[in-house]
PDB file of C-alpha atoms and ligand atoms in Angstrom:
ATOM      1  CA  MET A   1       7.614 -17.727  33.812  1.00 97.00           C
ATOM      2  CA  GLU A   2      10.741 -18.849  31.959  1.00 98.00           C
ATOM      3  CA  ILE A   3      12.026 -16.626  29.183  1.00 98.00           C
ATOM      4  CA  THR A   4      14.904 -17.095  26.748  1.00 98.00           C
ATOM      5  CA  VAL A   5      16.772 -13.895  25.976  1.00 98.00           C
ATOM      6  CA  ALA A   6      19.126 -14.219  23.034  1.00 98.00           C
ATOM      7  CA  ILE A   7      21.478 -11.408  22.065  1.00 98.00           C
ATOM      8  CA  THR A   8      22.938 -11.148  18.578  1.00 98.00           C
ATOM      9  CA  GLY A   9      25.444  -8.811  16.966  1.00 98.00           C
ATOM     10  CA  ALA A  10      23.166  -5.980  15.875  1.00 98.00           C
ATOM     11  CA  SER A  11      23.591  -2.543  17.362  1.00 98.00           C
ATOM     12  CA  GLY A  12      21.481  -1.984  20.499  1.00 98.00           C
ATOM     13  CA  ALA A  13      23.300  -3.665  23.393  1.00 97.00           C
ATOM     14  CA  ILE A  14      21.694  -1.077  25.665  1.00 97.00           C
ATOM     15  CA  TYR A  15      18.330  -2.774  25.026  1.00 98.00           C
ATOM     16  CA  SER A  16      19.445  -6.270  26.029  1.00 98.00           C
ATOM     17  CA  HIS A  17      21.373  -4.986  29.040  1.00 97.00           C
ATOM     18  CA  ARG A  18      18.359  -3.124  30.398  1.00 97.00           C
ATOM     19  CA  LEU A  19      15.770  -5.780  29.478  1.00 97.00           C
ATOM     20  CA  ILE A  20      17.617  -8.454  31.442  1.00 97.00           C
ATOM     21  CA  ASN A  21      17.685  -6.185  34.492  1.00 96.00           C
ATOM     22  CA  LEU A  22      13.973  -5.430  34.147  1.00 96.00           C
ATOM     23  CA  LEU A  23      13.123  -9.130  33.751  1.00 97.00           C
ATOM     24  CA  VAL A  24      15.122 -10.389  36.758  1.00 96.00           C
ATOM     25  CA  ALA A  25      13.309  -7.799  38.882  1.00 95.00           C
ATOM     26  CA  GLU A  26       9.913  -9.278  37.910  1.00 96.00           C
ATOM     27  CA  GLN A  27       8.519 -11.649  40.550  1.00 95.00           C
ATOM     28  CA  SER A  28       6.742 -13.782  37.983  1.00 96.00           C
ATOM     29  CA  VAL A  29       9.975 -14.426  36.048  1.00 97.00           C
ATOM     30  CA  SER A  30      11.766 -17.367  37.634  1.00 97.00           C
ATOM     31  CA  ARG A  31      14.421 -18.068  35.025  1.00 97.00           C
ATOM     32  CA  ILE A  32      16.083 -16.380  32.081  1.00 97.00           C
ATOM     33  CA  ASN A  33      18.008 -18.492  29.590  1.00 98.00           C
ATOM     34  CA  LEU A  34      20.641 -16.073  28.323  1.00 97.00           C
ATOM     35  CA  VAL A  35      22.278 -16.885  24.982  1.00 98.00           C
ATOM     36  CA  PRO A  36      24.628 -14.345  23.421  1.00 98.00           C
ATOM     37  CA  SER A  37      26.191 -14.887  19.985  1.00 98.00           C
ATOM     38  CA  LYS A  38      29.923 -14.256  19.470  1.00 97.00           C
ATOM     39  CA  ALA A  39      29.110 -11.128  17.481  1.00 98.00           C
ATOM     40  CA  ALA A  40      26.880  -9.933  20.333  1.00 97.00           C
ATOM     41  CA  ILE A  41      29.785 -10.010  22.760  1.00 97.00           C
ATOM     42  CA  ARG A  42      31.899  -8.072  20.265  1.00 96.00           C
ATOM     43  CA  VAL A  43      29.192  -5.397  19.847  1.00 97.00           C
ATOM     44  CA  MET A  44      28.481  -5.204  23.595  1.00 97.00           C
ATOM     45  CA  ASN A  45      32.159  -4.468  24.158  1.00 96.00           C
ATOM     46  CA  ASP A  46      31.828  -1.640  21.631  1.00 96.00           C
ATOM     47  CA  GLU A  47      28.594  -0.190  22.985  1.00 97.00           C
ATOM     48  CA  LEU A  48      28.541  -0.708  26.771  1.00 96.00           C
ATOM     49  CA  ASP A  49      30.876   0.693  29.397  1.00 93.00           C
ATOM     50  CA  LEU A  50      31.397  -2.749  30.909  1.00 90.00           C
ATOM     51  CA  GLN A  51      34.592  -3.877  29.183  1.00 86.00           C
ATOM     52  CA  PRO A  52      36.105  -6.356  29.082  1.00 89.00           C
ATOM     53  CA  LEU A  53      33.016  -8.488  28.529  1.00 90.00           C
ATOM     54  CA  SER A  54      33.333 -12.171  27.773  1.00 91.00           C
ATOM     55  CA  LEU A  55      30.809 -14.994  27.685  1.00 90.00           C
ATOM     56  CA  LYS A  56      31.746 -16.091  31.200  1.00 88.00           C
ATOM     57  CA  THR A  57      31.634 -12.645  32.799  1.00 90.00           C
ATOM     58  CA  LEU A  58      28.369 -11.649  31.131  1.00 91.00           C
ATOM     59  CA  PRO A  59      25.772 -12.315  33.917  1.00 89.00           C
ATOM     60  CA  GLU A  60      28.148 -10.857  36.499  1.00 89.00           C
ATOM     61  CA  LYS A  61      28.652  -7.659  34.527  1.00 92.00           C
ATOM     62  CA  LEU A  62      25.170  -7.230  33.067  1.00 93.00           C
ATOM     63  CA  VAL A  63      22.997  -7.838  36.108  1.00 93.00           C
ATOM     64  CA  GLU A  64      23.112  -6.205  39.516  1.00 86.00           C
ATOM     65  CA  GLN A  65      20.517  -8.259  41.423  1.00 89.00           C
ATOM     66  CA  ASN A  66      18.875 -11.694  41.223  1.00 92.00           C
ATOM     67  CA  LYS A  67      21.780 -13.144  39.220  1.00 91.00           C
ATOM     68  CA  GLN A  68      20.652 -16.624  40.258  1.00 93.00           C
ATOM     69  CA  LYS A  69      17.696 -16.305  37.870  1.00 96.00           C
ATOM     70  CA  ILE A  70      20.078 -16.258  34.903  1.00 96.00           C
ATOM     71  CA  LYS A  71      21.144 -19.451  33.192  1.00 96.00           C
ATOM     72  CA  LEU A  72      23.936 -18.617  30.769  1.00 96.00           C
ATOM     73  CA  ILE A  73      24.030 -20.959  27.763  1.00 97.00           C
ATOM     74  CA  SER A  74      26.672 -21.088  25.024  1.00 97.00           C
ATOM     75  CA  ASN A  75      25.386 -20.445  21.514  1.00 98.00           C
ATOM     76  CA  ASP A  76      27.516 -23.427  20.431  1.00 98.00           C
ATOM     77  CA  ASP A  77      25.644 -25.783  22.770  1.00 98.00           C
ATOM     78  CA  ILE A  78      23.211 -27.186  20.290  1.00 96.00           C
ATOM     79  CA  GLY A  79      22.274 -29.869  22.868  1.00 96.00           C
ATOM     80  CA  ALA A  80      21.045 -27.351  25.461  1.00 98.00           C
ATOM     81  CA  SER A  81      17.542 -27.686  26.917  1.00 98.00           C
ATOM     82  CA  ILE A  82      16.028 -24.933  24.762  1.00 98.00           C
ATOM     83  CA  ALA A  83      17.081 -26.757  21.575  1.00 98.00           C
ATOM     84  CA  SER A  84      14.195 -29.174  22.175  1.00 98.00           C
ATOM     85  CA  GLY A  85      10.456 -28.576  22.020  1.00 98.00           C
ATOM     86  CA  SER A  86      10.036 -31.068  24.864  1.00 98.00           C
ATOM     87  CA  TYR A  87      11.573 -28.473  27.178  1.00 98.00           C
ATOM     88  CA  HIS A  88       9.041 -25.787  28.046  1.00 96.00           C
ATOM     89  CA  THR A  89       9.874 -22.104  27.906  1.00 97.00           C
ATOM     90  CA  ASP A  90       7.135 -19.487  27.846  1.00 96.00           C
ATOM     91  CA  SER A  91       8.705 -17.130  25.356  1.00 98.00           C
ATOM     92  CA  MET A  92      11.881 -16.080  23.585  1.00 98.00           C
ATOM     93  CA  VAL A  93      13.159 -12.625  22.715  1.00 98.00           C
ATOM     94  CA  ILE A  94      16.097 -11.982  20.405  1.00 98.00           C
ATOM     95  CA  ILE A  95      17.258  -8.512  21.311  1.00 98.00           C
ATOM     96  CA  PRO A  96      18.781  -7.046  19.283  1.00 98.00           C
ATOM     97  CA  CYS A  97      18.289  -9.417  16.339  1.00 98.00           C
ATOM     98  CA  SER A  98      20.780  -9.121  13.482  1.00 98.00           C
ATOM     99  CA  MET A  99      19.636  -9.381   9.898  1.00 98.00           C
ATOM    100  CA  GLY A 100      21.841 -12.460   9.634  1.00 98.00           C
ATOM    101  CA  THR A 101      20.027 -14.281  12.436  1.00 98.00           C
ATOM    102  CA  LEU A 102      16.652 -13.084  11.100  1.00 98.00           C
ATOM    103  CA  GLY A 103      17.523 -14.588   7.698  1.00 98.00           C
ATOM    104  CA  SER A 104      18.567 -17.903   9.231  1.00 98.00           C
ATOM    105  CA  ILE A 105      15.349 -18.141  11.239  1.00 98.00           C
ATOM    106  CA  ALA A 106      13.233 -17.203   8.225  1.00 98.00           C
ATOM    107  CA  HIS A 107      14.801 -20.064   6.267  1.00 98.00           C
ATOM    108  CA  GLY A 108      14.995 -22.675   9.040  1.00 98.00           C
ATOM    109  CA  ILE A 109      18.796 -22.882   8.960  1.00 98.00           C
ATOM    110  CA  SER A 110      19.207 -23.650  12.716  1.00 97.00           C
ATOM    111  CA  ARG A 111      23.015 -23.489  12.575  1.00 97.00           C
ATOM    112  CA  ASP A 112      23.511 -22.352  16.173  1.00 98.00           C
ATOM    113  CA  LEU A 113      21.526 -22.549  19.424  1.00 98.00           C
ATOM    114  CA  ILE A 114      19.818 -19.168  18.980  1.00 98.00           C
ATOM    115  CA  GLN A 115      18.557 -20.108  15.529  1.00 98.00           C
ATOM    116  CA  ARG A 116      17.497 -23.590  16.671  1.00 98.00           C
ATOM    117  CA  ALA A 117      15.735 -22.330  19.813  1.00 98.00           C
ATOM    118  CA  ALA A 118      13.847 -19.781  17.684  1.00 98.00           C
ATOM    119  CA  ASP A 119      12.879 -22.537  15.251  1.00 98.00           C
ATOM    120  CA  VAL A 120      11.580 -24.564  18.208  1.00 98.00           C
ATOM    121  CA  MET A 121       9.471 -21.630  19.446  1.00 98.00           C
ATOM    122  CA  LEU A 122       7.840 -21.368  16.017  1.00 98.00           C
ATOM    123  CA  LYS A 123       7.157 -25.068  15.632  1.00 98.00           C
ATOM    124  CA  GLU A 124       5.720 -25.272  19.153  1.00 98.00           C
ATOM    125  CA  LYS A 125       3.581 -22.167  18.510  1.00 98.00           C
ATOM    126  CA  ARG A 126       5.169 -20.280  21.389  1.00 98.00           C
ATOM    127  CA  LYS A 127       5.907 -16.573  21.577  1.00 98.00           C
ATOM    128  CA  LEU A 128       8.976 -15.431  19.637  1.00 98.00           C
ATOM    129  CA  ILE A 129       9.879 -11.738  19.519  1.00 98.00           C
ATOM    130  CA  LEU A 130      12.561 -10.489  17.136  1.00 98.00           C
ATOM    131  CA  VAL A 131      13.897  -7.023  17.903  1.00 98.00           C
ATOM    132  CA  VAL A 132      15.430  -6.452  14.494  1.00 98.00           C
ATOM    133  CA  ARG A 133      17.720  -3.517  13.896  1.00 98.00           C
ATOM    134  CA  ASP A 134      19.204  -2.124  10.751  1.00 98.00           C
ATOM    135  CA  THR A 135      18.510   0.760   8.477  1.00 98.00           C
ATOM    136  CA  PRO A 136      17.757   1.135   5.649  1.00 98.00           C
ATOM    137  CA  LEU A 137      16.146  -2.226   4.953  1.00 98.00           C
ATOM    138  CA  ASN A 138      16.786  -4.148   1.748  1.00 98.00           C
ATOM    139  CA  LEU A 139      14.275  -6.413   0.043  1.00 98.00           C
ATOM    140  CA  ILE A 140      15.859  -9.509   1.605  1.00 98.00           C
ATOM    141  CA  HIS A 141      15.358  -8.081   5.121  1.00 98.00           C
ATOM    142  CA  LEU A 142      11.749  -7.192   4.334  1.00 98.00           C
ATOM    143  CA  GLU A 143      11.005 -10.598   2.822  1.00 98.00           C
ATOM    144  CA  ASN A 144      12.572 -12.360   5.810  1.00 98.00           C
ATOM    145  CA  MET A 145      10.445 -10.284   8.187  1.00 98.00           C
ATOM    146  CA  ARG A 146       7.378 -11.241   6.178  1.00 98.00           C
ATOM    147  CA  LEU A 147       8.307 -14.931   6.357  1.00 98.00           C
ATOM    148  CA  VAL A 148       8.907 -15.029  10.122  1.00 98.00           C
ATOM    149  CA  THR A 149       5.672 -13.122  10.696  1.00 98.00           C
ATOM    150  CA  LEU A 150       3.778 -15.705   8.628  1.00 98.00           C
ATOM    151  CA  ALA A 151       5.470 -18.419  10.686  1.00 98.00           C
ATOM    152  CA  GLY A 152       4.194 -16.865  13.928  1.00 98.00           C
ATOM    153  CA  ALA A 153       6.983 -14.577  15.182  1.00 98.00           C
ATOM    154  CA  THR A 154       6.444 -10.974  16.255  1.00 98.00           C
ATOM    155  CA  VAL A 155       8.815  -8.584  14.498  1.00 98.00           C
ATOM    156  CA  PHE A 156       9.516  -5.760  16.942  1.00 98.00           C
ATOM    157  CA  PRO A 157      11.758  -3.238  15.168  1.00 98.00           C
ATOM    158  CA  ALA A 158      14.079  -1.324  17.491  1.00 97.00           C
ATOM    159  CA  THR A 159      12.262   1.933  16.817  1.00 95.00           C
ATOM    160  CA  PRO A 160      11.632   3.922  19.999  1.00 93.00           C
ATOM    161  CA  SER A 161       8.646   6.215  20.541  1.00 92.00           C
ATOM    162  CA  PHE A 162       8.638   9.842  21.662  1.00 93.00           C
ATOM    163  CA  TYR A 163       4.984  10.538  22.468  1.00 89.00           C
ATOM    164  CA  HIS A 164       5.703   9.982  26.173  1.00 90.00           C
ATOM    165  CA  ARG A 165       8.103  12.968  26.075  1.00 90.00           C
ATOM    166  CA  PRO A 166      11.230  11.146  27.280  1.00 91.00           C
ATOM    167  CA  SER A 167      13.688  13.228  29.268  1.00 92.00           C
ATOM    168  CA  SER A 168      16.612  10.818  29.021  1.00 95.00           C
ATOM    169  CA  LEU A 169      17.976   7.992  26.932  1.00 96.00           C
ATOM    170  CA  GLN A 170      16.952   5.645  29.736  1.00 95.00           C
ATOM    171  CA  ASN A 171      13.307   6.821  29.329  1.00 95.00           C
ATOM    172  CA  VAL A 172      13.489   6.131  25.599  1.00 96.00           C
ATOM    173  CA  VAL A 173      14.924   2.653  26.107  1.00 97.00           C
ATOM    174  CA  ASP A 174      12.572   1.737  28.975  1.00 96.00           C
ATOM    175  CA  GLN A 175       9.355   2.700  27.207  1.00 95.00           C
ATOM    176  CA  PHE A 176      10.402   0.582  24.220  1.00 97.00           C
ATOM    177  CA  LEU A 177      11.201  -2.353  26.526  1.00 98.00           C
ATOM    178  CA  PHE A 178       7.916  -1.967  28.427  1.00 96.00           C
ATOM    179  CA  ARG A 179       6.106  -2.581  25.131  1.00 96.00           C
ATOM    180  CA  ILE A 180       8.026  -5.837  24.741  1.00 97.00           C
ATOM    181  CA  MET A 181       7.277  -6.814  28.336  1.00 97.00           C
ATOM    182  CA  PHE A 182       3.533  -6.442  27.716  1.00 96.00           C
ATOM    183  CA  HIS A 183       3.909  -8.850  24.805  1.00 97.00           C
ATOM    184  CA  LEU A 184       5.643 -11.278  27.177  1.00 97.00           C
ATOM    185  CA  GLY A 185       2.594 -11.198  29.450  1.00 96.00           C
ATOM    186  CA  LEU A 186       4.130  -8.883  32.048  1.00 97.00           C
ATOM    187  CA  ASN A 187       2.650  -5.641  33.314  1.00 93.00           C
ATOM    188  CA  PRO A 188       5.449  -3.132  34.011  1.00 90.00           C
ATOM    189  CA  ASP A 189       3.969  -0.490  36.305  1.00 87.00           C
ATOM    190  CA  LYS A 190       6.137   2.342  35.015  1.00 85.00           C
ATOM    191  CA  ALA A 191       4.978   1.936  31.417  1.00 85.00           C
ATOM    192  CA  PHE A 192       3.412   4.976  29.807  1.00 86.00           C
ATOM    193  CA  SER A 193       0.010   4.326  28.288  1.00 86.00           C
ATOM    194  CA  TRP A 194      -1.362   6.790  25.752  1.00 83.00           C
ATOM    195  CA  THR A 195      -4.887   7.881  26.668  1.00 83.00           C
ATOM    196  CA  GLY A 196      -5.439  10.431  23.937  1.00 85.00           C
ATOM    197  CA  ASP A 197      -5.983  13.236  26.464  1.00 77.00           C
ATOM    198  CA  LYS A 198      -2.907  15.151  27.461  1.00 66.00           C
ATOM    199  CA  THR A 199       0.784  15.062  26.839  1.00 62.00           C
ATOM    200  CA  PRO A 200       2.491  13.683  29.987  1.00 59.00           C
TER     201      PRO A 200
HETATM  202  C1  FMN B   1      29.550  -2.474  15.932  1.00 80.82           C
HETATM  203  C2  FMN B   1      28.716  -3.364  15.048  1.00 80.82           C
HETATM  204  C3  FMN B   1      27.398  -3.026  14.821  1.00 80.82           C
HETATM  205  C4  FMN B   1      26.581  -3.840  14.026  1.00 80.82           C
HETATM  206  N1  FMN B   1      25.263  -3.485  13.844  1.00 80.82           N
HETATM  207  C5  FMN B   1      24.446  -4.299  13.153  1.00 80.82           C
HETATM  208  C6  FMN B   1      23.060  -3.986  13.042  1.00 80.82           C
HETATM  209  O1  FMN B   1      22.573  -2.996  13.604  1.00 80.82           O
HETATM  210  N2  FMN B   1      22.257  -4.857  12.377  1.00 80.82           N
HETATM  211  C7  FMN B   1      22.749  -6.007  11.812  1.00 80.82           C
HETATM  212  O2  FMN B   1      21.958  -6.754  11.239  1.00 80.82           O
HETATM  213  N3  FMN B   1      24.081  -6.310  11.877  1.00 80.82           N
HETATM  214  C8  FMN B   1      24.942  -5.499  12.534  1.00 80.82           C
HETATM  215  N4  FMN B   1      26.275  -5.823  12.651  1.00 80.82           N
HETATM  216  C9  FMN B   1      26.788  -7.004  11.926  1.00 80.82           C
HETATM  217  C10 FMN B   1      26.564  -8.310  12.675  1.00 80.82           C
HETATM  218  O3  FMN B   1      27.253  -8.287  13.916  1.00 80.82           O
HETATM  219  C11 FMN B   1      27.073  -9.483  11.812  1.00 80.82           C
HETATM  220  O4  FMN B   1      26.255  -9.617  10.678  1.00 80.82           O
HETATM  221  C12 FMN B   1      27.154 -10.781  12.569  1.00 80.82           C
HETATM  222  O5  FMN B   1      27.645 -11.790  11.705  1.00 80.82           O
HETATM  223  C13 FMN B   1      25.827 -11.217  13.132  1.00 80.82           C
HETATM  224  O6  FMN B   1      25.988 -12.481  13.744  1.00 80.82           O
HETATM  225  P1  FMN B   1      24.922 -13.051  14.771  1.00 80.82           P
HETATM  226  O7  FMN B   1      23.598 -12.902  14.142  1.00 80.82           O
HETATM  227  O8  FMN B   1      25.338 -14.487  14.944  1.00 80.82           O
HETATM  228  O9  FMN B   1      25.083 -12.307  16.045  1.00 80.82           O
HETATM  229  C14 FMN B   1      27.121  -5.025  13.428  1.00 80.82           C
HETATM  230  C15 FMN B   1      28.456  -5.354  13.683  1.00 80.82           C
HETATM  231  C16 FMN B   1      29.238  -4.534  14.472  1.00 80.82           C
HETATM  232  C17 FMN B   1      30.661  -4.928  14.742  1.00 80.82           C
END
């Protein structure tokens, strides 16, 4: 399985950091195309205790094992493999997804590699997950979410759940990411599944 993970400059670097580590640990994931935006690197420096983070040091600093599965691609490289539908990737996740990038995807702007690769996923009818984050939402955000949903994307708001009684921030983040992993066709064994019976 080959997955593109794009990171944009919305709050929530903890989600992308952890998701990449969960994905490289999956046997069925052979390659992750990692594309951070410039704003993403700025926000990651604000939110993660991994400073100084730069584009070049990103895989090294973000991932502990299986680094060879990560292919780092510059968001400026509009000629990269994932910019073309002829190159096959199974799915793409933008995590977190800024309202700016959401708007560009909704309107087919394709001004950088993340936006173009997302456009490709939609035109090729492949899985595209947008982990949008902002609050409150204005009408433009809502309309853009409606548009990308009509075009085939899955809008996955960064809203964690609490019915699994998390005991740490890591539990909160992981359960949210497990839901995304199911959508990617993976089956994380630590995921909590609500049965309707008892509180865990
Ligand atoms: C610390 C910080 C937090 C931010 N949080 C958000 C956010 O949660 N949602 C959002 O849409 N934009 C947020 N922004 C603004 C985006 O980074 C900005 O709109 C940027 O141009 C997005 O560019 P990109 O989509 O190319 O990454 C934040 C910026 C900073 C510096």
